[in-house]
């Protein structure tokens, strides 16, 4: 894709001299060019690739001989009546990722000579879906993963799924009231290894009181606020500004009070959470160092701490830039594990403290890759949709003296060339502005104004094509790519399926799942089907940077075009809301069998209209009855036949039981 750089003023080489325009990516196009354009290898962690036939595929075990063709899956789902938008989870990928986590820590422990163990816990809030929790639970049984919960309902869920493996850690964070603490005591009585993490001073009183009432000696943890602030999108709520955790005087006070209550032996874990999506490994190094220092000092004060919990925050490279930008990271899983293990070890060794079990609560990095959201493009709005021939033939049929402003627009359009590209652009803008003024005072017809608009867009397209590889681009032309981009109407709700794109401008990899062996010649922004102008995506990963437009293919009228949003397994599904009453998307889990063929291992239907209405206290049966009465009134008034009323009622009923998205 790297094209020769040109300047506007300089004499351009190649096709520009003749006034023709360069191709966006060259005359021929190949799969590796698509991989490069969408940066698949940079963000994909080896879990995604493109088939020779140009389809995006998932490589769930990072074994190139076992891939799942996403387009084939979508077609297969449609044949089974499962429509887009659909979230597809890949349990094999999740398993691979979980094993990689434990392997990374095992390796780091071996390499550094660390004498403690590693125990990962999965924070349920990151994706509470029952199928996912069940899988984490199943695999966690083998590799020793537990759960982190942040609320009473999450604790009840974790208790419910860990019955036959009570030895795994359940770390209880979050704000605690009496009932939550009672559940912790109950779980401890049931033999679960539950750690009640004290986040604020009042929780300590509750815990001491409930321990006495229930006669339980709970495992207790203290969460501290680090001085080290995090970086990135969530940094404002980290360091001493963090919502939860005790400051250092508070932690010392807690140790003292536990001692007074003769419960110091219960204090076994020290915890911190440095923030989410930490992009810079040096922050992790510093934060873990601070935590470890507090750990050894509390041990020296007599606290029998056995676990050091570094919380979540392990980031992922959504952009593929391997940088410290908000949605990237400058490190990988291996470096993270080594940094955490080595830092804790060096601080403990310095003070002769035995190596504790290291607990991590990484959520995003564990589950985000395993889910993909696929949706179809419903329509495309294209500002420059007229060809030069169409414009010329409109002018040919005009057969009259043209208004001067129209002549000016035509002149600008005809004379766009590399050596007068800015001038032509200015002339086109001038003609368009003047046309609007003349039209507003009644001195230009609607037809002529429309023609000037068409010519204007066509001129802009020529300007863009000539200047696409110009560096530096004149300021006035810098927005042209975005202004001229297509608007793709997509069958999804950003608010339901991708809330972070709306709430925190998060960048996700987005790309077509088909035709990747063809050049994507159009540039587009995406809008969803909610009536909210915020329901749009205009930040995309491409091979240069984060771009305001996505490279897509020219639409073919009879072929459904699908786009995928990758790495949506963390935080998206459960944070989504019901804007415009678009409900949960369909969800399937796709796995590989022993022969390497894919099959659907789980399916959860998306919300029906009735379900969504019921969430908001409507009674769908009552709505149906009301419509039935309406129909009857219309039949009696002669506005509708009985047969029409039956059809209308059947359609209403189908609507209530149908998918909330376009089917
Ligand atoms: N642990 C705690 C206490 C958290 O608050 C969070 C999320 O904010 C996590 C773990 C998971 O963080 P992440 O998904 O960034 O790894």
XYZ file of C-alpha atoms and ligand atoms in Angstrom:
679
model
C 0.000 0.000 0.000
C 2.886 2.378 0.528
C 2.403 4.781 -2.375
C 4.798 7.400 -3.567
C 4.433 10.625 -1.590
C 3.632 13.774 -3.529
C 3.067 17.376 -2.704
C 0.294 19.585 -3.987
C 2.656 22.177 -5.343
C 5.229 19.761 -6.691
C 4.878 18.242 -10.115
C 3.318 14.904 -9.489
C 4.586 11.853 -11.231
C 2.615 8.913 -12.593
C -0.989 9.139 -13.731
C -1.627 12.503 -12.165
C 0.067 14.340 -15.030
C -2.643 13.287 -17.357
C -5.366 14.347 -14.964
C -6.360 10.754 -14.289
C -6.341 9.559 -10.739
C -4.230 6.968 -8.960
C -5.721 3.763 -7.613
C -6.180 3.571 -3.886
C -4.231 0.388 -3.573
C -3.007 -0.515 -7.030
C -4.749 -2.338 -9.815
C -4.408 -5.773 -8.271
C -5.147 -6.676 -4.737
C -4.212 -9.615 -2.609
C -5.140 -11.106 0.737
C -1.893 -9.980 2.451
C -2.725 -6.392 1.486
C -6.038 -6.700 3.330
C -4.249 -8.224 6.328
C -1.898 -5.268 6.301
C -4.616 -2.658 5.758
C -6.741 -3.871 8.676
C -3.651 -4.761 10.760
C -4.937 -8.249 11.468
C -1.598 -9.562 12.678
C -0.943 -6.579 14.919
C -4.090 -6.816 17.045
C -5.053 -10.409 16.394
C -2.559 -12.133 18.730
C -2.424 -14.937 16.181
C -6.130 -15.734 16.643
C -7.303 -14.326 13.301
C -6.247 -14.704 9.692
C -7.622 -14.381 6.180
C -8.318 -17.373 3.950
C -7.023 -17.541 0.385
C -10.619 -17.001 -0.686
C -10.693 -13.647 1.142
C -12.727 -14.545 4.240
C -11.824 -13.543 7.753
C -11.174 -16.636 9.820
C -10.643 -17.427 13.462
C -7.659 -19.516 14.538
C -8.884 -20.434 18.017
C -5.895 -22.530 19.070
C -3.310 -20.571 17.108
C -2.938 -23.612 14.916
C -3.125 -22.562 11.270
C -4.429 -25.963 10.246
C -7.539 -25.507 12.432
C -9.369 -22.394 11.365
C -13.010 -21.309 11.354
C -14.142 -19.363 8.310
C -16.350 -16.596 9.726
C -18.251 -16.009 6.521
C -19.030 -19.703 6.257
C -20.293 -19.611 9.861
C -22.557 -16.635 9.149
C -24.023 -18.325 6.086
C -24.486 -21.515 8.120
C -26.200 -19.624 10.916
C -28.544 -17.915 8.447
C -29.471 -21.334 7.062
C -30.400 -22.341 10.609
C -32.507 -19.187 11.049
C -29.994 -17.376 13.262
C -29.706 -13.890 11.914
C -27.245 -11.050 12.273
C -26.420 -9.151 14.364
C -24.896 -12.087 16.127
C -22.197 -12.348 18.731
C -20.059 -15.408 18.190
C -18.000 -16.753 21.050
C -15.171 -19.203 20.454
C -14.708 -21.425 23.531
C -11.558 -23.003 22.063
C -9.985 -19.563 21.895
C -10.988 -18.781 25.475
C -9.464 -22.040 26.628
C -6.258 -21.306 24.741
C -6.067 -17.879 26.317
C -6.649 -19.175 29.856
C -3.957 -21.805 29.430
C -1.619 -19.173 28.059
C -2.199 -17.117 31.194
C -1.297 -19.889 33.577
C 1.602 -21.009 31.365
C 3.011 -17.465 31.283
C 2.996 -17.266 35.063
C 4.347 -20.792 35.423
C 7.202 -19.910 33.072
C 7.892 -16.641 34.858
C 7.947 -18.455 38.198
C 10.342 -21.071 36.849
C 12.613 -18.584 35.127
C 12.913 -16.265 38.116
C 13.121 -18.987 40.764
C 10.051 -17.635 42.542
C 9.071 -19.895 45.428
C 5.362 -19.019 45.638
C 2.444 -20.146 43.466
C 0.140 -18.433 40.972
C -3.666 -18.337 41.208
C -5.646 -16.505 38.550
C -9.203 -15.382 39.249
C -11.678 -14.293 36.601
C -13.610 -11.091 37.397
C -17.190 -12.029 36.648
C -18.238 -8.473 35.802
C -16.131 -8.469 32.639
C -18.587 -10.837 30.990
C -21.112 -12.539 33.258
C -22.672 -14.665 30.576
C -23.607 -18.068 31.993
C -21.957 -19.994 29.143
C -18.715 -18.175 29.607
C -18.745 -18.550 33.387
C -19.452 -22.240 32.990
C -16.487 -22.620 30.705
C -14.167 -20.648 32.978
C -15.383 -22.806 35.830
C -14.847 -26.064 33.901
C -11.373 -25.234 32.694
C -10.492 -23.408 35.896
C -11.034 -26.698 37.712
C -8.114 -28.153 35.769
C -5.776 -25.179 35.740
C -6.753 -23.631 39.065
C -8.645 -20.491 38.079
C -11.067 -18.970 40.586
C -13.487 -16.037 40.469
C -13.479 -12.405 41.491
C -16.873 -10.951 42.392
C -17.811 -7.355 42.971
C -21.347 -7.611 44.250
C -23.826 -9.804 46.100
C -25.407 -11.246 42.931
C -21.996 -12.059 41.511
C -21.054 -13.836 44.740
C -24.257 -15.860 44.661
C -23.482 -16.846 41.066
C -19.899 -17.847 41.916
C -21.064 -19.850 44.954
C -23.587 -21.627 42.770
C -21.084 -22.787 40.159
C -18.174 -23.803 42.387
C -19.933 -26.386 44.547
C -17.764 -29.384 43.772
C -14.471 -27.495 43.663
C -14.567 -25.472 46.864
C -10.794 -25.029 47.016
C -10.645 -22.351 44.339
C -10.378 -18.738 45.381
C -13.428 -16.489 45.342
C -12.230 -12.941 45.905
C -15.026 -10.663 47.120
C -14.530 -7.040 46.165
C -17.070 -4.255 45.883
C -19.177 -2.298 48.336
C -20.464 -4.576 51.093
C -23.544 -4.304 53.268
C -24.681 -6.720 55.948
C -26.347 -9.199 53.586
C -23.276 -9.416 51.322
C -21.088 -10.112 54.372
C -23.573 -12.732 55.598
C -23.289 -14.496 52.239
C -19.508 -14.496 52.617
C -19.854 -16.180 56.018
C -22.293 -18.685 54.575
C -19.946 -19.519 51.693
C -17.080 -19.959 54.157
C -19.234 -22.341 56.202
C -19.875 -24.289 53.006
C -16.137 -24.747 52.703
C -15.490 -22.246 49.885
C -12.170 -20.381 49.888
C -13.781 -16.970 49.984
C -11.724 -13.872 50.696
C -13.629 -10.839 51.953
C -11.657 -7.857 50.735
C -12.105 -4.779 52.874
C -12.533 -1.769 50.649
C -13.486 0.825 53.244
C -13.378 1.235 57.029
C -17.075 0.515 57.614
C -16.746 -2.927 56.039
C -14.248 -3.921 58.700
C -16.783 -3.314 61.518
C -19.390 -5.307 59.626
C -17.012 -8.154 59.030
C -15.851 -8.365 62.637
C -19.455 -8.228 63.834
C -20.745 -10.868 61.389
C -17.762 -13.137 62.104
C -18.732 -13.124 65.770
C -22.449 -13.607 65.093
C -21.865 -16.521 62.696
C -18.903 -18.060 64.490
C -16.956 -18.085 61.218
C -13.315 -17.113 60.859
C -13.339 -15.607 57.372
C -10.342 -15.124 55.115
C -9.819 -11.390 54.969
C -8.076 -9.191 52.454
C -7.307 -5.486 52.478
C -7.500 -3.427 49.352
C -5.191 -0.453 49.283
C -5.049 2.643 47.143
C -1.670 2.994 45.514
C 0.070 6.297 45.168
C 1.113 5.237 41.647
C -1.488 6.583 39.219
C -2.318 4.572 36.125
C -2.267 5.827 32.545
C -4.838 5.805 29.799
C -8.577 6.242 29.514
C -9.311 5.154 33.109
C -6.406 6.907 34.817
C -8.538 9.633 36.430
C -10.055 7.102 38.824
C -6.817 5.444 39.881
C -4.081 6.180 42.417
C -5.270 8.058 45.487
C -8.396 9.113 43.530
C -9.515 5.472 43.295
C -13.090 4.816 44.376
C -12.264 1.776 46.499
C -9.489 0.856 48.838
C -7.932 2.004 52.068
C -5.193 4.583 52.184
C -2.037 3.653 54.068
C -3.213 5.040 57.458
C -6.518 3.194 56.912
C -4.676 -0.065 56.179
C -2.591 0.281 59.332
C -5.726 0.997 61.332
C -7.393 -2.112 59.876
C -4.447 -4.292 60.951
C -4.626 -2.805 64.449
C -8.371 -3.369 64.775
C -8.172 -6.916 63.502
C -5.527 -7.516 66.128
C -7.755 -6.036 68.829
C -10.620 -8.263 67.663
C -8.246 -11.244 67.802
C -8.725 -11.780 64.087
C -5.315 -10.837 62.734
C -4.766 -14.456 61.682
C -7.704 -13.998 59.274
C -5.844 -11.313 57.323
C -4.339 -13.268 54.450
C -4.465 -11.160 51.316
C -3.311 -7.739 50.183
C -5.051 -6.371 47.138
C -4.915 -3.457 44.757
C -6.434 -2.692 41.381
C -4.351 -0.246 39.390
C -7.017 0.522 36.798
C -8.159 -1.036 33.555
C -6.294 -1.251 30.224
C -2.933 -0.119 31.578
C -1.004 0.646 28.426
C 2.482 1.046 29.863
C 4.438 -1.786 31.512
C 6.472 0.696 33.554
C 3.276 1.649 35.442
C 2.661 -2.002 36.265
C 6.230 -2.397 37.413
C 5.970 0.641 39.654
C 2.507 -0.181 41.021
C 3.351 -3.820 41.812
C 6.545 -2.609 43.481
C 4.536 -0.281 45.715
C 2.046 -3.033 46.541
C 4.862 -5.434 47.376
C 6.450 -2.863 49.678
C 3.195 -2.475 51.600
C 2.937 -6.279 51.682
C 6.322 -6.771 53.338
C 5.724 -3.970 55.826
C 2.377 -5.427 56.892
C 4.030 -8.847 57.248
C 6.669 -7.260 59.451
C 3.862 -5.830 61.580
C 2.646 -9.367 62.166
C -0.018 -9.738 59.490
C 0.120 -13.370 58.294
C -0.376 -12.434 54.630
C -0.172 -15.339 52.139
C -1.630 -13.846 48.974
C -0.698 -10.752 47.020
C -3.442 -9.776 44.566
C -2.353 -7.374 41.814
C -5.920 -6.890 40.522
C -6.815 -6.474 36.855
C -5.569 -3.953 34.336
C -3.568 -6.112 31.956
C -4.293 -4.289 28.719
C -4.837 -5.480 25.160
C -3.759 -4.010 21.880
C -7.056 -3.078 20.223
C -5.191 -0.837 17.755
C -2.233 -3.083 17.083
C 0.174 -0.182 17.491
C 2.167 -1.676 20.401
C 2.263 1.769 21.961
C 1.184 3.469 25.160
C -1.846 5.034 23.473
C -5.144 4.534 25.313
C -6.244 1.482 23.354
C -2.924 -0.197 22.891
C -0.199 -1.678 25.121
C 3.576 -1.638 24.926
C 3.937 -5.146 26.408
C 2.601 -8.671 26.089
C 1.339 -11.352 28.446
C 4.801 -12.892 28.933
C 6.390 -9.587 29.875
C 3.490 -8.815 32.204
C 3.895 -12.125 34.053
C 7.662 -11.745 34.370
C 7.357 -8.155 35.564
C 4.789 -9.016 38.243
C 6.631 -12.108 39.485
C 10.083 -10.550 39.443
C 8.990 -7.335 41.159
C 7.223 -9.139 44.008
C 10.125 -11.530 44.411
C 12.779 -8.831 44.565
C 10.917 -6.782 47.194
C 10.170 -9.864 49.334
C 13.770 -11.107 49.058
C 15.094 -7.716 50.066
C 13.219 -8.032 53.360
C 13.428 -11.762 53.890
C 9.698 -12.307 53.509
C 8.482 -15.677 52.092
C 7.118 -15.471 48.557
C 3.321 -15.209 48.598
C 0.850 -16.760 46.135
C 0.350 -14.247 43.355
C -3.260 -13.593 42.412
C -4.260 -11.759 39.221
C -7.737 -10.492 38.380
C -7.116 -9.737 34.703
C -10.436 -9.778 32.881
C -10.271 -7.901 29.611
C -7.073 -9.597 28.484
C -8.520 -13.008 29.268
C -11.833 -12.838 27.439
C -11.888 -9.973 24.962
C -10.475 -11.898 21.970
C -12.929 -14.767 22.220
C -16.022 -12.878 20.970
C -16.754 -11.357 17.597
C -19.829 -9.351 16.659
C -20.976 -9.749 13.063
C -23.635 -7.569 11.446
C -24.880 -6.780 7.976
C -24.776 -3.513 6.100
C -28.338 -2.479 5.309
C -27.731 0.485 3.026
C -25.010 2.882 2.001
C -25.394 6.589 1.537
C -22.802 7.969 -0.813
C -22.468 11.732 -1.325
C -20.548 11.442 -4.646
C -22.807 8.838 -6.175
C -22.914 10.287 -9.715
C -20.393 9.278 -12.329
C -18.811 11.900 -14.554
C -20.760 10.449 -17.486
C -24.042 10.857 -15.647
C -23.241 14.472 -14.851
C -22.155 15.125 -18.420
C -25.368 13.682 -19.786
C -27.421 15.799 -17.333
C -25.581 18.856 -18.672
C -26.079 17.761 -22.265
C -29.807 17.518 -21.791
C -30.032 20.943 -20.139
C -30.286 22.610 -23.616
C -30.516 26.159 -22.320
C -28.379 29.009 -21.214
C -26.953 27.934 -17.921
C -26.826 30.283 -14.941
C -23.334 31.692 -14.400
C -22.918 29.958 -11.051
C -23.576 26.621 -12.723
C -21.010 27.452 -15.403
C -18.508 28.234 -12.614
C -19.159 24.879 -10.960
C -18.708 23.064 -14.278
C -15.462 24.922 -14.945
C -14.067 23.890 -11.540
C -15.113 20.278 -12.149
C -13.578 20.114 -15.626
C -10.285 21.661 -14.693
C -9.301 19.671 -11.611
C -5.677 18.694 -12.164
C -2.654 18.170 -9.959
C -1.237 21.589 -10.730
C -4.435 23.458 -9.773
C -6.061 21.138 -7.308
C -6.534 23.677 -4.522
C -7.730 26.323 -6.927
C -10.340 23.988 -8.399
C -11.469 23.030 -4.926
C -11.849 26.693 -3.929
C -13.819 27.423 -7.118
C -16.134 24.495 -6.435
C -16.749 25.622 -2.873
C -17.365 29.186 -4.017
C -19.905 28.060 -6.636
C -21.722 25.869 -4.138
C -21.960 28.651 -1.522
C -23.169 31.119 -4.110
C -25.743 28.624 -5.369
C -27.175 28.261 -1.865
C -27.457 32.053 -1.509
C -29.086 32.464 -4.909
C -31.479 29.615 -4.202
C -32.513 31.087 -0.840
C -33.521 34.392 -2.457
C -35.384 32.641 -5.257
C -32.831 33.230 -8.020
C -31.878 29.615 -8.671
C -34.121 26.656 -9.434
C -34.144 23.517 -7.317
C -32.975 21.494 -10.341
C -29.955 23.754 -10.909
C -29.092 23.671 -7.245
C -29.225 19.873 -7.348
C -26.956 19.841 -10.401
C -24.445 22.130 -8.717
C -24.451 19.821 -5.686
C -23.754 16.800 -7.873
C -20.942 18.619 -9.677
C -19.511 19.809 -6.363
C -19.291 16.265 -4.967
C -17.794 14.977 -8.134
C -15.167 17.729 -8.065
C -14.347 16.860 -4.468
C -13.917 13.211 -5.405
C -11.418 14.130 -8.131
C -9.550 16.366 -5.692
C -9.433 13.582 -3.134
C -8.200 11.018 -5.584
C -5.380 13.295 -6.734
C -4.320 14.258 -3.241
C -4.754 10.964 -1.420
C -1.010 10.363 -1.169
C 0.043 13.983 -0.823
C 2.110 14.713 2.234
C 1.681 17.185 3.825
C -1.929 17.689 2.832
C -3.170 21.310 2.798
C -5.304 21.974 5.849
C -8.466 22.659 3.852
C -8.291 19.229 2.259
C -7.673 17.292 5.419
C -11.339 16.579 6.121
C -12.172 15.689 2.556
C -11.790 11.938 3.035
C -14.299 12.049 5.880
C -16.656 14.464 4.136
C -16.751 12.272 1.064
C -16.972 9.012 2.955
C -19.962 6.750 2.611
C -22.368 6.327 5.480
C -23.061 2.656 6.096
C -26.319 1.860 7.861
C -25.584 -1.187 9.960
C -27.947 -3.683 11.505
C -26.915 -3.219 15.127
C -27.241 -0.919 18.093
C -23.978 0.587 19.300
C -25.648 1.233 22.670
C -26.541 -2.427 23.063
C -23.569 -4.208 21.529
C -20.646 -1.812 21.677
C -21.307 0.631 24.527
C -17.630 1.510 25.021
C -17.379 2.840 21.464
C -20.037 5.341 22.451
C -19.169 5.948 26.106
C -15.378 6.153 26.037
C -14.604 6.368 22.305
C -12.979 2.993 22.485
C -11.340 1.748 19.328
C -12.104 -1.817 18.235
C -10.771 -3.608 15.177
C -13.542 -3.584 12.551
C -13.334 -5.125 9.109
C -15.302 -6.932 6.406
C -15.432 -10.714 6.734
C -15.607 -11.292 2.984
C -14.071 -10.084 -0.289
C -10.717 -9.559 1.377
C -9.054 -10.647 -1.840
C -10.557 -7.573 -3.503
C -9.492 -3.998 -3.075
C -11.780 -2.065 -0.715
C -12.177 1.083 -2.759
C -14.707 2.942 -0.617
C -14.217 4.698 2.696
C -17.088 4.805 5.183
C -18.258 5.702 8.628
C -20.759 3.377 10.283
C -24.099 4.314 11.776
C -26.427 1.990 13.635
C -30.203 1.687 13.380
C -31.038 3.573 16.555
C -32.490 7.026 16.086
C -29.604 8.523 18.028
C -26.963 10.495 16.184
C -24.423 9.190 18.710
C -25.045 5.706 17.355
C -22.085 5.899 15.000
C -18.527 4.635 14.742
C -15.860 6.852 13.266
C -12.646 5.499 14.736
C -11.084 2.587 12.942
C -7.834 0.684 13.052
C -5.883 0.908 9.811
C -2.298 0.357 8.770
C -1.212 3.914 9.493
C -3.095 4.997 12.579
C -6.602 5.244 13.972
C -8.591 6.508 11.017
C -11.978 8.284 10.927
C -13.048 6.082 8.001
C -13.170 2.358 7.343
C -12.067 0.832 4.046
C -14.983 -1.131 2.616
C -15.887 -2.618 -0.740
C -18.214 -1.220 -3.333
C -21.584 -2.734 -2.459
C -23.046 -5.370 -4.747
C -26.842 -5.102 -4.860
C -27.571 -8.806 -4.472
C -24.827 -9.831 -2.061
C -25.186 -9.284 1.648
C -22.127 -7.537 3.037
C -21.006 -8.376 6.558
C -18.688 -6.518 8.880
C -17.158 -7.851 12.083
C -16.196 -6.036 15.231
C -13.444 -7.996 16.890
C -12.320 -8.299 20.496
C -15.745 -7.579 21.983
C -15.670 -10.290 24.660
C -14.993 -7.912 27.561
C -17.456 -5.460 29.087
C -19.623 -4.905 25.991
C -22.553 -7.311 26.235
C -23.457 -6.663 29.842
C -22.997 -2.898 29.766
C -25.310 -2.546 26.785
C -28.701 -0.897 27.115
C -32.069 -0.960 25.417
C -31.875 2.270 23.445
C -34.810 2.365 21.006
C -35.739 -1.032 22.441
C -33.076 -2.902 20.510
C -32.344 -5.882 22.732
C -29.584 -8.419 23.155
C -28.195 -9.720 19.883
C -28.247 -13.435 19.110
C -25.350 -15.285 20.683
C -23.772 -18.522 19.563
C -20.716 -20.453 20.589
C -18.815 -22.068 17.768
C -16.310 -24.822 18.385
C -14.107 -27.175 16.415
C -14.767 -30.918 16.477
C -12.070 -33.597 16.321
C -12.046 -33.458 12.522
C -11.495 -29.716 12.564
C -15.057 -28.865 11.462
C -16.957 -26.149 13.221
C -20.235 -26.730 15.024
C -22.558 -24.688 17.235
C -22.019 -25.762 20.812
C -24.388 -23.257 22.378
C -27.032 -20.852 21.239
C -28.842 -18.101 23.088
C -31.589 -16.370 21.163
C -31.413 -12.601 21.208
C -34.277 -10.712 22.815
C -37.660 -10.753 21.142
C -39.723 -7.568 21.001
C -42.034 -9.038 23.665
C -39.131 -9.702 26.005
C -37.753 -6.220 25.632
C -41.195 -4.710 26.251
C -41.642 -6.902 29.308
C -38.349 -5.633 30.795
C -39.992 -2.233 30.812
C -43.180 -3.478 32.462
C -45.339 -3.692 29.351
C -47.639 -6.656 29.136
C -47.405 -7.910 25.520
C -50.703 -9.820 25.903
C -52.440 -6.611 26.905
C -50.889 -4.780 23.937
C -52.165 -7.551 21.674
C -55.648 -7.341 23.188
C -55.692 -3.571 22.633
C -54.798 -4.006 18.968
C -57.457 -6.701 18.652
C -60.067 -4.265 20.006
C -58.822 -1.588 17.607
C -59.147 -3.991 14.700
C -62.665 -4.900 15.706
C -63.637 -1.235 15.885
C -62.159 -0.655 12.413
C -64.020 -3.656 10.989
C -67.291 -2.386 12.476
C -66.636 1.099 11.114
C -66.036 -0.400 7.665
C -62.408 0.738 7.477
C -61.061 -2.788 7.250
C -62.329 -6.226 6.309
C -62.366 -9.093 8.784
C -59.686 -10.845 6.705
C -57.495 -7.736 6.799
C -57.952 -7.526 10.547
C -56.840 -11.146 10.911
C -53.735 -10.460 8.818
C -52.901 -7.353 10.781
C -53.243 -9.193 14.075
C -51.063 -12.028 12.828
C -48.403 -9.510 11.728
C -48.565 -7.778 15.109
C -48.156 -11.108 16.858
C -45.210 -12.039 14.622
C -43.679 -8.654 15.370
C -43.986 -9.196 19.123
C -42.318 -12.574 18.867
C -39.660 -11.472 16.398
C -36.084 -10.229 16.722
C -35.707 -6.569 17.667
C -33.229 -6.038 14.795
C -33.984 -6.038 11.084
C -34.650 -9.586 9.961
N -10.528 -6.356 39.566
C -11.176 -5.252 39.940
C -11.297 -4.954 41.379
C -11.743 -4.403 38.996
O -12.400 -3.317 39.377
C -11.610 -4.736 37.610
C -12.179 -3.884 36.557
O -12.225 -2.720 36.568
C -10.918 -5.897 37.268
C -10.391 -6.695 38.264
C -10.734 -6.307 35.846
O -9.955 -5.387 35.161
P -9.440 -5.667 33.679
O -10.602 -6.175 32.918
O -8.987 -4.348 33.206
O -8.340 -6.658 33.755
